Amino acid sequence: MDIEEPRWRVGELARATHVTVRALRHYHRLGLLVPSSRTAGGHRCYTGADVRRLHLILALRGFGLSLAEIGRTLDDAAGDPRAILRRQLDAADERIRRATSLRARVAAVLGALDRLAEPSVSEFITLIEGMVLVEQRLTPEQFAEMGRRRSEQAAALSAEELAAMSRRRREATAALSEEQLEQMRRERDRWKPAEV
């Protein structure tokens, strides 16, 4: 007895994967994801192999490849998905690391607010930088540029403002767990320029 492989119409696949119908049709037009079969009524149907190919397209897109680059890469990567899955796992781990760092920063700002201390603009800038880091990968040059801007902003503060900012930073740091402090150290060390 043959067991028929599951098939999804375009709308069903869109609902199941949260990829829009428009995107699925666009991938079809580009030849990236052509449905393997059709219903008797002519509706496109996707198979398990198509779902695996869609995963590959989305993973490659997540690595920053353009659709044209994905088209050139797809068939080479389609055989064994382990390499792509390892890359995807590494990317997910990096996002988790950045999100954990952002969480520590948000908790520190919230802690300062809970202690009725108004976080400085500089602390909010640092928080925004963390938010950006979670969403996108910055190059070491971009990270250095953010540090330069932060230094310029600090140079424009009065001695009293700098002292207040230092005090708030010490208080926020004191509120962090050992794990959060270690995570911050690792992140700082990751972006330190290599000594020549």
C-alpha positions as YAML, in Angstrom:
chain: A
units: angstrom
residues:
- id: 1
  name: MET
  ca: [0.00, 0.00, 0.00]
- id: 2
  name: ASP
  ca: [1.48, 3.32, -1.09]
- id: 3
  name: ILE
  ca: [1.33, 6.16, 1.39]
- id: 4
  name: GLU
  ca: [0.84, 9.40, -0.44]
- id: 5
  name: GLU
  ca: [3.31, 12.14, 0.46]
- id: 6
  name: PRO
  ca: [1.69, 15.24, 1.95]
- id: 7
  name: ARG
  ca: [1.17, 18.11, -0.46]
- id: 8
  name: TRP
  ca: [0.38, 21.75, 0.26]
- id: 9
  name: ARG
  ca: [-1.35, 24.25, -1.94]
- id: 10
  name: VAL
  ca: [0.27, 27.67, -1.99]
- id: 11
  name: GLY
  ca: [-2.08, 29.12, 0.65]
- id: 12
  name: GLU
  ca: [-1.68, 26.11, 2.92]
- id: 13
  name: LEU
  ca: [2.11, 26.30, 2.70]
- id: 14
  name: ALA
  ca: [2.00, 30.04, 3.36]
- id: 15
  name: ARG
  ca: [-0.11, 29.50, 6.50]
- id: 16
  name: ALA
  ca: [2.06, 26.62, 7.71]
- id: 17
  name: THR
  ca: [5.38, 28.43, 7.24]
- id: 18
  name: HIS
  ca: [4.37, 32.10, 7.72]
- id: 19
  name: VAL
  ca: [5.88, 32.88, 4.33]
- id: 20
  name: THR
  ca: [3.52, 35.03, 2.30]
- id: 21
  name: VAL
  ca: [1.78, 33.70, -0.79]
- id: 22
  name: ARG
  ca: [3.31, 36.64, -2.62]
- id: 23
  name: ALA
  ca: [6.83, 35.52, -1.63]
- id: 24
  name: LEU
  ca: [6.12, 31.92, -2.64]
- id: 25
  name: ARG
  ca: [4.85, 33.08, -6.05]
- id: 26
  name: HIS
  ca: [7.89, 35.35, -6.42]
- id: 27
  name: TYR
  ca: [10.23, 32.44, -5.70]
- id: 28
  name: HIS
  ca: [8.28, 30.44, -8.30]
- id: 29
  name: ARG
  ca: [8.62, 33.20, -10.93]
- id: 30
  name: LEU
  ca: [12.38, 33.33, -10.28]
- id: 31
  name: GLY
  ca: [12.63, 29.55, -10.60]
- id: 32
  name: LEU
  ca: [13.87, 29.17, -7.02]
- id: 33
  name: LEU
  ca: [10.87, 27.19, -5.77]
- id: 34
  name: VAL
  ca: [8.79, 25.61, -8.50]
- id: 35
  name: PRO
  ca: [5.94, 23.47, -7.10]
- id: 36
  name: SER
  ca: [6.55, 19.80, -7.82]
- id: 37
  name: SER
  ca: [2.97, 18.99, -8.71]
- id: 38
  name: ARG
  ca: [-0.46, 20.34, -9.47]
- id: 39
  name: THR
  ca: [-3.95, 19.29, -8.45]
- id: 40
  name: ALA
  ca: [-6.41, 18.00, -11.00]
- id: 41
  name: GLY
  ca: [-7.79, 21.54, -11.06]
- id: 42
  name: GLY
  ca: [-4.36, 22.98, -11.89]
- id: 43
  name: HIS
  ca: [-3.51, 24.42, -8.47]
- id: 44
  name: ARG
  ca: [0.17, 24.42, -7.51]
- id: 45
  name: CYS
  ca: [1.12, 21.84, -4.90]
- id: 46
  name: TYR
  ca: [4.29, 21.70, -2.88]
- id: 47
  name: THR
  ca: [5.83, 18.44, -1.64]
- id: 48
  name: GLY
  ca: [8.16, 17.66, 1.24]
- id: 49
  name: ALA
  ca: [11.12, 18.18, -1.10]
- id: 50
  name: ASP
  ca: [9.75, 21.65, -1.92]
- id: 51
  name: VAL
  ca: [9.44, 22.45, 1.81]
- id: 52
  name: ARG
  ca: [13.09, 21.44, 2.29]
- id: 53
  name: ARG
  ca: [14.07, 23.67, -0.63]
- id: 54
  name: LEU
  ca: [12.05, 26.55, 0.87]
- id: 55
  name: HIS
  ca: [13.96, 26.11, 4.13]
- id: 56
  name: LEU
  ca: [17.21, 26.32, 2.19]
- id: 57
  name: ILE
  ca: [16.08, 29.50, 0.41]
- id: 58
  name: LEU
  ca: [15.10, 31.13, 3.69]
- id: 59
  name: ALA
  ca: [18.30, 30.03, 5.44]
- id: 60
  name: LEU
  ca: [20.46, 31.44, 2.63]
- id: 61
  name: ARG
  ca: [18.39, 34.64, 2.68]
- id: 62
  name: GLY
  ca: [19.02, 34.84, 6.42]
- id: 63
  name: PHE
  ca: [22.77, 34.70, 5.74]
- id: 64
  name: GLY
  ca: [22.40, 37.83, 3.63]
- id: 65
  name: LEU
  ca: [22.54, 36.31, 0.16]
- id: 66
  name: SER
  ca: [20.58, 38.02, -2.60]
- id: 67
  name: LEU
  ca: [17.98, 36.02, -4.50]
- id: 68
  name: ALA
  ca: [20.35, 35.86, -7.49]
- id: 69
  name: GLU
  ca: [23.11, 34.45, -5.26]
- id: 70
  name: ILE
  ca: [20.64, 32.00, -3.77]
- id: 71
  name: GLY
  ca: [19.72, 30.83, -7.27]
- id: 72
  name: ARG
  ca: [23.38, 30.10, -8.01]
- id: 73
  name: THR
  ca: [23.89, 28.37, -4.64]
- id: 74
  name: LEU
  ca: [20.70, 26.34, -4.29]
- id: 75
  name: ASP
  ca: [21.48, 23.25, -6.30]
- id: 76
  name: ASP
  ca: [24.96, 22.90, -4.79]
- id: 77
  name: ALA
  ca: [23.54, 23.12, -1.26]
- id: 78
  name: ALA
  ca: [20.43, 21.01, -1.83]
- id: 79
  name: GLY
  ca: [22.11, 17.61, -1.45]
- id: 80
  name: ASP
  ca: [23.06, 17.59, 2.24]
- id: 81
  name: PRO
  ca: [21.38, 20.22, 4.41]
- id: 82
  name: ARG
  ca: [23.74, 19.69, 7.38]
- id: 83
  name: ALA
  ca: [26.23, 22.41, 6.39]
- id: 84
  name: ILE
  ca: [23.44, 24.96, 5.99]
- id: 85
  name: LEU
  ca: [21.82, 23.83, 9.24]
- id: 86
  name: ARG
  ca: [25.16, 24.22, 11.06]
- id: 87
  name: ARG
  ca: [25.53, 27.74, 9.67]
- id: 88
  name: GLN
  ca: [21.94, 28.49, 10.64]
- id: 89
  name: LEU
  ca: [22.59, 27.16, 14.15]
- id: 90
  name: ASP
  ca: [25.70, 29.35, 14.46]
- id: 91
  name: ALA
  ca: [23.70, 32.38, 13.30]
- id: 92
  name: ALA
  ca: [20.93, 31.58, 15.82]
- id: 93
  name: ASP
  ca: [23.51, 31.23, 18.62]
- id: 94
  name: GLU
  ca: [24.94, 34.64, 17.69]
- id: 95
  name: ARG
  ca: [21.46, 36.21, 17.74]
- id: 96
  name: ILE
  ca: [20.83, 34.66, 21.16]
- id: 97
  name: ARG
  ca: [24.14, 36.04, 22.43]
- id: 98
  name: ARG
  ca: [23.27, 39.53, 21.19]
- id: 99
  name: ALA
  ca: [19.73, 39.27, 22.57]
- id: 100
  name: THR
  ca: [21.11, 38.20, 25.96]
- id: 101
  name: SER
  ca: [23.41, 41.22, 25.94]
- id: 102
  name: LEU
  ca: [20.51, 43.49, 24.99]
- id: 103
  name: ARG
  ca: [18.42, 41.98, 27.79]
- id: 104
  name: ALA
  ca: [21.16, 42.82, 30.30]
- id: 105
  name: ARG
  ca: [21.28, 46.40, 29.04]
- id: 106
  name: VAL
  ca: [17.50, 46.80, 29.18]
- id: 107
  name: ALA
  ca: [17.46, 45.33, 32.70]
- id: 108
  name: ALA
  ca: [20.17, 47.81, 33.77]
- id: 109
  name: VAL
  ca: [18.22, 50.78, 32.39]
- id: 110
  name: LEU
  ca: [15.01, 49.48, 33.96]
- id: 111
  name: GLY
  ca: [16.86, 49.00, 37.26]
- id: 112
  name: ALA
  ca: [18.03, 52.60, 37.13]
- id: 113
  name: LEU
  ca: [14.47, 53.75, 36.50]
- id: 114
  name: ASP
  ca: [13.22, 51.58, 39.37]
- id: 115
  name: ARG
  ca: [15.70, 53.34, 41.63]
- id: 116
  name: LEU
  ca: [14.24, 56.65, 40.43]
- id: 117
  name: ALA
  ca: [17.42, 57.55, 38.58]
- id: 118
  name: GLU
  ca: [16.90, 58.85, 35.06]
- id: 119
  name: PRO
  ca: [19.26, 57.04, 32.69]
- id: 120
  name: SER
  ca: [21.40, 59.40, 30.66]
- id: 121
  name: VAL
  ca: [21.04, 59.92, 26.93]
- id: 122
  name: SER
  ca: [24.36, 58.12, 26.59]
- id: 123
  name: GLU
  ca: [22.89, 55.04, 28.30]
- id: 124
  name: PHE
  ca: [19.93, 55.11, 25.93]
- id: 125
  name: ILE
  ca: [22.34, 55.39, 22.99]
- id: 126
  name: THR
  ca: [24.16, 52.32, 24.29]
- id: 127
  name: LEU
  ca: [20.82, 50.55, 24.61]
- id: 128
  name: ILE
  ca: [19.85, 51.47, 21.04]
- id: 129
  name: GLU
  ca: [23.20, 50.18, 19.82]
- id: 130
  name: GLY
  ca: [22.45, 46.87, 21.53]
- id: 131
  name: MET
  ca: [19.06, 46.76, 19.86]
- id: 132
  name: VAL
  ca: [20.67, 47.35, 16.47]
- id: 133
  name: LEU
  ca: [23.24, 44.63, 17.16]
- id: 134
  name: VAL
  ca: [20.48, 42.12, 17.80]
- id: 135
  name: GLU
  ca: [18.87, 42.92, 14.47]
- id: 136
  name: GLN
  ca: [21.92, 43.13, 12.27]
- id: 137
  name: ARG
  ca: [25.54, 42.13, 12.21]
- id: 138
  name: LEU
  ca: [27.88, 45.10, 12.41]
- id: 139
  name: THR
  ca: [31.41, 45.05, 11.12]
- id: 140
  name: PRO
  ca: [34.24, 45.80, 13.58]
- id: 141
  name: GLU
  ca: [34.64, 49.14, 11.77]
- id: 142
  name: GLN
  ca: [31.00, 50.07, 12.40]
- id: 143
  name: PHE
  ca: [31.33, 49.04, 16.04]
- id: 144
  name: ALA
  ca: [34.49, 51.20, 16.35]
- id: 145
  name: GLU
  ca: [32.59, 54.12, 14.82]
- id: 146
  name: MET
  ca: [29.87, 53.76, 17.46]
- id: 147
  name: GLY
  ca: [32.57, 53.85, 20.14]
- id: 148
  name: ARG
  ca: [34.08, 56.98, 18.61]
- id: 149
  name: ARG
  ca: [30.68, 58.72, 18.59]
- id: 150
  name: ARG
  ca: [30.10, 57.70, 22.20]
- id: 151
  name: SER
  ca: [33.49, 59.17, 23.14]
- id: 152
  name: GLU
  ca: [32.63, 62.44, 21.37]
- id: 153
  name: GLN
  ca: [29.34, 62.63, 23.26]
- id: 154
  name: ALA
  ca: [31.09, 61.95, 26.57]
- id: 155
  name: ALA
  ca: [33.63, 64.68, 25.82]
- id: 156
  name: ALA
  ca: [30.76, 67.17, 25.47]
- id: 157
  name: LEU
  ca: [29.46, 66.42, 29.00]
- id: 158
  name: SER
  ca: [30.33, 68.48, 32.05]
- id: 159
  name: ALA
  ca: [32.34, 66.99, 34.93]
- id: 160
  name: GLU
  ca: [29.11, 66.69, 36.97]
- id: 161
  name: GLU
  ca: [27.29, 64.92, 34.14]
- id: 162
  name: LEU
  ca: [30.23, 62.53, 33.68]
- id: 163
  name: ALA
  ca: [30.31, 61.79, 37.42]
- id: 164
  name: ALA
  ca: [26.54, 61.15, 37.46]
- id: 165
  name: MET
  ca: [26.83, 58.89, 34.41]
- id: 166
  name: SER
  ca: [29.69, 56.99, 36.07]
- id: 167
  name: ARG
  ca: [27.67, 56.55, 39.24]
- id: 168
  name: ARG
  ca: [24.64, 55.27, 37.29]
- id: 169
  name: ARG
  ca: [26.87, 52.87, 35.33]
- id: 170
  name: ARG
  ca: [28.35, 51.49, 38.59]
- id: 171
  name: GLU
  ca: [24.83, 51.07, 40.03]
- id: 172
  name: ALA
  ca: [23.61, 49.36, 36.88]
- id: 173
  name: THR
  ca: [26.65, 47.07, 36.82]
- id: 174
  name: ALA
  ca: [26.12, 46.20, 40.49]
- id: 175
  name: ALA
  ca: [22.56, 45.12, 39.64]
- id: 176
  name: LEU
  ca: [23.77, 42.58, 37.04]
- id: 177
  name: SER
  ca: [24.26, 38.90, 37.77]
- id: 178
  name: GLU
  ca: [27.69, 37.29, 37.44]
- id: 179
  name: GLU
  ca: [26.45, 35.57, 34.26]
- id: 180
  name: GLN
  ca: [25.38, 38.89, 32.74]
- id: 181
  name: LEU
  ca: [28.71, 40.49, 33.66]
- id: 182
  name: GLU
  ca: [30.62, 37.62, 32.07]
- id: 183
  name: GLN
  ca: [28.49, 37.90, 28.93]
- id: 184
  name: MET
  ca: [29.28, 41.62, 28.73]
- id: 185
  name: ARG
  ca: [33.01, 40.91, 29.15]
- id: 186
  name: ARG
  ca: [32.91, 38.33, 26.36]
- id: 187
  name: GLU
  ca: [31.13, 40.76, 24.06]
- id: 188
  name: ARG
  ca: [33.57, 43.56, 24.87]
- id: 189
  name: ASP
  ca: [36.55, 41.26, 24.23]
- id: 190
  name: ARG
  ca: [35.02, 40.06, 20.96]
- id: 191
  name: TRP
  ca: [35.08, 43.57, 19.56]
- id: 192
  name: LYS
  ca: [38.48, 44.61, 20.96]
- id: 193
  name: PRO
  ca: [40.85, 45.30, 18.09]
- id: 194
  name: ALA
  ca: [43.72, 42.84, 17.79]
- id: 195
  name: GLU
  ca: [46.99, 44.21, 19.10]
- id: 196
  name: VAL
  ca: [49.74, 44.64, 16.55]
...
